[in-house]
Coordinates of C-alpha atoms in Angstrom, one line a residue:
M1 CA -16.9 48.1 38.3
S2 CA -20.4 46.6 38.4
G3 CA -21.6 45.3 35.3
G4 CA -18.8 46.4 33.3
F5 CA -16.2 43.5 31.6
I6 CA -12.6 43.0 31.4
L7 CA -11.8 40.7 28.7
V8 CA -14.6 40.0 25.3
L9 CA -13.4 36.8 23.4
R10 CA -15.4 35.8 20.9
Y11 CA -17.0 32.6 20.0
V12 CA -19.3 30.4 17.3
V13 CA -21.9 27.6 17.7
Y14 CA -21.6 24.6 15.1
D15 CA -23.7 21.6 14.8
V16 CA -21.8 18.7 14.7
F17 CA -22.4 15.0 12.7
T18 CA -25.4 16.9 10.6
D19 CA -25.3 18.4 7.8
Q20 CA -28.8 20.3 9.1
R21 CA -29.0 23.2 11.2
L22 CA -30.8 22.6 14.5
S23 CA -29.8 18.3 14.6
G24 CA -27.1 17.0 15.4
N25 CA -24.7 17.7 18.5
P26 CA -24.5 21.7 19.3
L27 CA -20.8 22.6 20.2
A28 CA -19.6 26.1 21.7
V29 CA -16.0 27.1 20.1
V30 CA -14.6 30.0 22.7
F31 CA -11.4 31.6 20.7
G32 CA -9.1 32.9 23.5
G33 CA -9.2 32.5 27.4
D34 CA -5.0 30.9 27.5
D35 CA -4.8 32.9 30.9
W36 CA -8.0 31.8 32.1
S37 CA -8.1 29.3 35.2
T38 CA -9.6 25.7 34.6
E39 CA -13.4 27.2 37.4
K40 CA -13.3 29.8 34.6
M41 CA -13.8 28.2 31.9
Q42 CA -16.1 25.2 33.6
A43 CA -18.0 28.2 34.3
V44 CA -18.6 29.3 31.0
A45 CA -19.5 26.0 30.2
G46 CA -22.0 25.4 32.6
E47 CA -23.3 28.6 31.3
M48 CA -23.2 27.4 27.6
N49 CA -25.1 24.8 28.9
L50 CA -24.3 22.0 25.9
S51 CA -22.9 18.6 25.5
E52 CA -19.6 20.6 24.7
T53 CA -17.5 23.5 25.2
V54 CA -14.3 23.9 23.9
F55 CA -11.3 27.0 24.7
V56 CA -9.2 27.3 20.9
H57 CA -5.8 28.4 22.9
K58 CA -2.4 28.5 21.0
A59 CA -0.9 25.5 21.0
D60 CA 2.7 24.8 23.0
N61 CA 4.1 23.2 19.9
P62 CA 4.1 26.3 17.1
A63 CA 3.5 23.2 14.1
H64 CA 0.1 22.7 15.5
A65 CA -2.8 24.8 14.7
A66 CA -4.3 24.9 18.5
K67 CA -4.3 23.2 22.2
L68 CA -8.1 22.5 22.6
R69 CA -9.2 22.0 26.4
I70 CA -12.7 20.5 26.3
F71 CA -15.7 21.2 28.8
T72 CA -18.4 19.2 29.8
P73 CA -21.3 21.1 31.5
G74 CA -20.0 19.0 34.7
R75 CA -16.0 18.2 34.3
E76 CA -12.9 18.8 31.5
L77 CA -13.0 15.7 29.1
P78 CA -9.1 14.6 28.1
F79 CA -10.7 14.0 24.4
A80 CA -13.8 14.0 22.5
G81 CA -15.3 13.4 19.3
H82 CA -17.4 16.2 19.0
P83 CA -15.3 19.1 19.9
T84 CA -12.6 17.9 18.2
V85 CA -14.5 18.0 14.2
G86 CA -16.4 21.4 15.0
T87 CA -13.9 23.1 15.7
A88 CA -11.1 21.5 13.6
I89 CA -14.3 22.5 10.6
A90 CA -14.7 26.2 12.3
L91 CA -10.3 26.8 12.4
T92 CA -10.3 25.9 8.7
E93 CA -13.8 28.2 7.9
M94 CA -12.2 30.6 9.8
N95 CA -8.8 31.0 8.1
R96 CA -10.3 29.9 4.8
S97 CA -10.0 33.2 1.8
D98 CA -12.5 33.7 -0.4
S99 CA -10.6 33.0 -3.3
A100 CA -10.1 29.7 -2.2
P101 CA -14.2 28.5 -1.4
T102 CA -12.6 24.8 -2.0
L103 CA -10.1 23.5 0.1
D104 CA -8.6 20.1 1.5
T105 CA -6.6 20.9 4.3
V106 CA -4.2 18.3 7.4
F107 CA -3.3 20.1 10.9
M108 CA -2.8 18.3 14.6
L109 CA -4.6 19.3 17.5
E110 CA -3.5 19.8 20.7
E111 CA -5.7 17.9 23.7
A112 CA -5.1 16.6 26.8
V113 CA -4.5 12.6 25.5
G114 CA -2.1 13.9 23.4
P115 CA -2.0 15.8 19.4
V116 CA -4.8 14.6 17.2
R117 CA -4.5 14.5 13.8
C118 CA -7.4 16.5 11.9
A119 CA -8.7 16.0 8.2
V120 CA -10.6 19.0 7.0
S121 CA -12.7 19.1 3.1
L122 CA -14.5 22.5 3.2
S123 CA -16.9 22.5 -0.7
E124 CA -18.5 26.1 -1.2
G125 CA -22.1 25.2 -0.5
Q126 CA -21.7 22.1 1.1
A127 CA -22.0 21.2 4.7
G128 CA -17.8 20.7 6.0
F129 CA -16.3 18.0 6.4
A130 CA -13.7 17.1 8.8
E131 CA -11.7 13.3 10.0
F132 CA -9.8 12.5 12.5
D133 CA -7.3 9.4 13.5
L134 CA -7.7 8.0 16.8
P135 CA -5.3 9.6 19.7
R136 CA -5.4 5.9 21.8
K137 CA -6.5 2.9 20.1
P138 CA -9.4 1.4 22.0
A139 CA -8.8 -0.9 25.1
P140 CA -11.2 -3.1 27.1
I141 CA -10.9 -2.0 31.0
D142 CA -11.9 -5.8 32.3
L143 CA -14.5 -4.9 35.4
N144 CA -17.4 -7.6 36.9
L145 CA -20.5 -5.7 36.2
D146 CA -24.0 -5.9 37.8
R147 CA -26.1 -6.7 35.0
Q148 CA -29.4 -6.6 36.2
G149 CA -28.7 -3.2 37.9
L150 CA -28.0 -1.8 34.6
A151 CA -30.9 -3.3 32.8
D152 CA -32.6 -2.1 36.1
A153 CA -31.0 1.3 35.3
L154 CA -32.5 1.5 31.7
G155 CA -36.0 0.5 32.4
L156 CA -35.3 -2.5 30.7
K157 CA -35.5 -6.5 31.4
L158 CA -32.0 -8.8 31.8
S159 CA -33.3 -10.5 28.5
D160 CA -32.8 -7.0 26.6
L161 CA -28.9 -7.4 27.0
G162 CA -27.2 -8.5 24.7
F163 CA -27.6 -9.4 20.8
E164 CA -25.0 -11.9 19.0
N165 CA -21.8 -12.2 20.6
H166 CA -22.2 -8.7 22.2
V167 CA -21.9 -8.2 25.9
P168 CA -21.7 -5.4 28.1
S169 CA -17.9 -4.4 28.1
V170 CA -15.8 -1.2 29.5
W171 CA -13.9 0.2 27.3
S172 CA -12.1 3.4 26.5
A173 CA -10.0 5.8 23.9
G174 CA -9.3 8.3 26.0
V175 CA -12.6 8.3 27.8
P176 CA -14.2 4.9 29.4
F177 CA -17.7 4.3 28.3
L178 CA -19.8 1.4 29.5
M179 CA -21.1 -0.1 26.3
M180 CA -24.3 -1.8 26.8
P181 CA -25.4 -3.9 23.5
V182 CA -29.7 -4.8 23.1
H183 CA -30.9 -6.9 21.1
N184 CA -33.2 -4.9 19.5
L185 CA -34.0 -1.5 17.8
A186 CA -37.0 -0.9 19.4
A187 CA -35.9 -1.9 22.5
V188 CA -33.4 0.7 22.8
Q189 CA -35.4 4.0 21.7
S190 CA -38.0 2.4 24.6
L191 CA -35.6 2.6 27.3
E192 CA -35.9 5.3 30.7
F193 CA -32.9 5.3 31.9
D194 CA -32.5 6.6 35.5
A195 CA -29.5 8.8 37.0
G196 CA -30.3 6.8 40.4
L197 CA -30.2 3.4 39.5
W198 CA -27.2 3.9 37.2
E199 CA -25.2 5.9 39.8
R200 CA -25.6 2.5 42.2
A201 CA -24.5 0.1 38.8
A202 CA -22.1 1.3 36.6
P203 CA -19.1 0.6 37.9
F204 CA -16.0 3.8 38.2
V205 CA -13.2 4.3 36.4
E206 CA -9.9 6.7 37.3
G207 CA -12.3 7.6 39.8
R208 CA -15.1 8.6 37.5
L209 CA -18.9 7.4 36.9
T210 CA -19.2 5.8 33.6
S211 CA -21.1 7.0 31.3
A212 CA -23.7 4.2 29.5
Y213 CA -23.4 3.9 25.8
V214 CA -26.3 1.7 24.8
Y215 CA -26.5 0.7 20.9
C216 CA -28.5 -2.2 18.9
R217 CA -27.4 -3.5 15.1
A218 CA -29.7 -1.3 11.7
G219 CA -30.6 1.8 12.8
V220 CA -33.2 4.5 11.6
H221 CA -31.1 5.3 8.4
H222 CA -30.8 3.0 6.1
A223 CA -27.6 3.2 6.0
A224 CA -26.7 3.3 9.6
K225 CA -24.8 -0.4 11.0
F226 CA -25.0 0.6 14.3
H227 CA -27.7 2.7 17.0
A228 CA -27.1 4.5 20.0
R229 CA -28.0 6.6 23.3
M230 CA -25.1 7.9 25.1
F231 CA -26.7 9.1 29.5
S232 CA -24.0 10.6 31.7
P233 CA -24.7 11.7 34.9
D234 CA -21.0 12.3 36.0
M235 CA -20.2 15.1 32.5
G236 CA -23.4 16.4 33.7
I237 CA -25.3 15.4 30.2
P238 CA -28.9 13.9 30.3
E239 CA -28.4 12.7 26.8
D240 CA -26.0 13.5 24.6
P241 CA -26.4 13.5 20.3
A242 CA -23.8 12.3 19.7
T243 CA -20.9 11.0 21.3
G244 CA -17.7 10.8 19.4
G245 CA -15.5 9.8 22.1
A246 CA -17.7 6.9 22.9
V247 CA -17.9 6.0 18.8
A248 CA -14.3 5.9 19.6
A249 CA -14.3 3.6 22.4
M250 CA -16.7 1.4 20.7
A251 CA -14.5 0.6 17.9
G252 CA -12.8 -1.9 20.3
A253 CA -16.1 -3.6 20.7
I254 CA -17.6 -4.0 17.5
H255 CA -13.8 -5.6 16.7
H256 CA -13.8 -7.9 19.8
F257 CA -17.2 -9.4 19.2
D258 CA -17.6 -9.1 15.6
A259 CA -14.2 -10.4 15.1
L260 CA -13.6 -7.6 11.7
P261 CA -11.3 -9.6 9.6
D262 CA -8.0 -7.5 8.1
G263 CA -8.9 -4.8 5.4
N264 CA -11.0 -1.5 6.0
H265 CA -14.6 -0.9 7.9
P266 CA -16.4 1.5 7.3
I267 CA -19.3 1.9 9.8
L268 CA -22.1 4.2 10.2
I269 CA -22.9 5.2 13.0
E270 CA -26.5 7.2 14.4
Q271 CA -27.3 8.7 17.1
G272 CA -29.4 11.2 19.3
V273 CA -32.6 10.6 17.2
E274 CA -35.4 9.9 20.0
M275 CA -34.1 14.0 21.0
G276 CA -35.4 15.1 17.5
R277 CA -31.1 15.6 16.7
P278 CA -30.1 13.0 15.0
S279 CA -27.0 12.3 14.4
Y280 CA -23.8 10.7 12.1
I281 CA -20.3 10.1 13.0
H282 CA -18.5 7.9 10.6
L283 CA -16.1 5.4 12.1
H284 CA -13.2 3.6 9.4
I285 CA -11.6 0.9 11.1
D286 CA -8.3 -0.5 9.3
I287 CA -7.6 -4.4 11.0
K288 CA -4.5 -5.7 10.1
D289 CA -3.1 -8.5 11.6
A290 CA -6.3 -9.4 13.2
E291 CA -5.5 -6.7 15.5
I292 CA -6.9 -2.2 15.1
F293 CA -3.8 -0.9 12.7
R294 CA -5.7 2.5 13.0
A295 CA -9.3 3.8 13.2
R296 CA -11.1 6.9 12.4
I297 CA -13.9 9.2 13.0
G298 CA -15.9 11.9 10.7
G299 CA -18.8 13.8 10.3
Q300 CA -19.7 17.1 9.0
A301 CA -20.7 20.2 10.8
V302 CA -22.5 23.7 10.1
R303 CA -22.3 27.2 11.6
I304 CA -25.3 28.7 13.7
A305 CA -24.1 31.6 15.6
S306 CA -21.4 33.6 16.7
G307 CA -21.6 36.4 19.4
E308 CA -19.0 37.7 21.6
L309 CA -18.2 36.8 25.7
F310 CA -17.8 39.7 28.1
L311 CA -15.6 38.4 31.1

């Protein structure tokens, strides 16, 4: 029937990796659609036109909280950070009773990469905070890189690439990213990304063009240890305000190039500043016997909208 609909699904929108609305990285969380095709979910993600849209389905394992399908405007992802944080907070807030304004809980979310353990903390009058264990440890992908071509794609000089021990490298903790260290904050802020040049210079991994995660030491916020920007023509994302999956991969680069000693290393990474949507991603790396023993990513999120899909 023209103009009719067959199903109504609720959705919410959260700003993630921030405690301020109209900041951070917006995320659409759609509840239901378990029997939808991948193509239909991809079409809805394109309609939402946010960095990611997540569909919350019934978990395969009854001991787990939910199963997530994560989509960018361009394709599905096996794992992503800001959908994990935002959905964990959304589910906890939805299930919180009026008699428990303060709540700490731990549960598992199923993603294509595997089960992801999440811990959520809610306090009355404050933005929720969620933290998750990396489902996979970051691993390097050894590739020959066209450094001049990559510098050209960023609108930078070849001499702008790298600082201290950091050089361009490819890492993955579920989704591969090309880590592009740049020698100072001014260069990161002034770069001009050219998607066409990037597509010619950047390598393909697992049949997909790698995304650019550009970073430098320190940041605008006094507590930030790294400042970052992310560009992904393959995902349909011109620039992303916050990319938890890239930070998961970056944990490997940080440990490799900085030779972190044994112990816990809290690292705050800022992103999205140039977009007017500053985001703050909390990374904790636990090093044991000179290797990454465990790593966690966390951040805050605030709900900004809710509604219904008529499909």
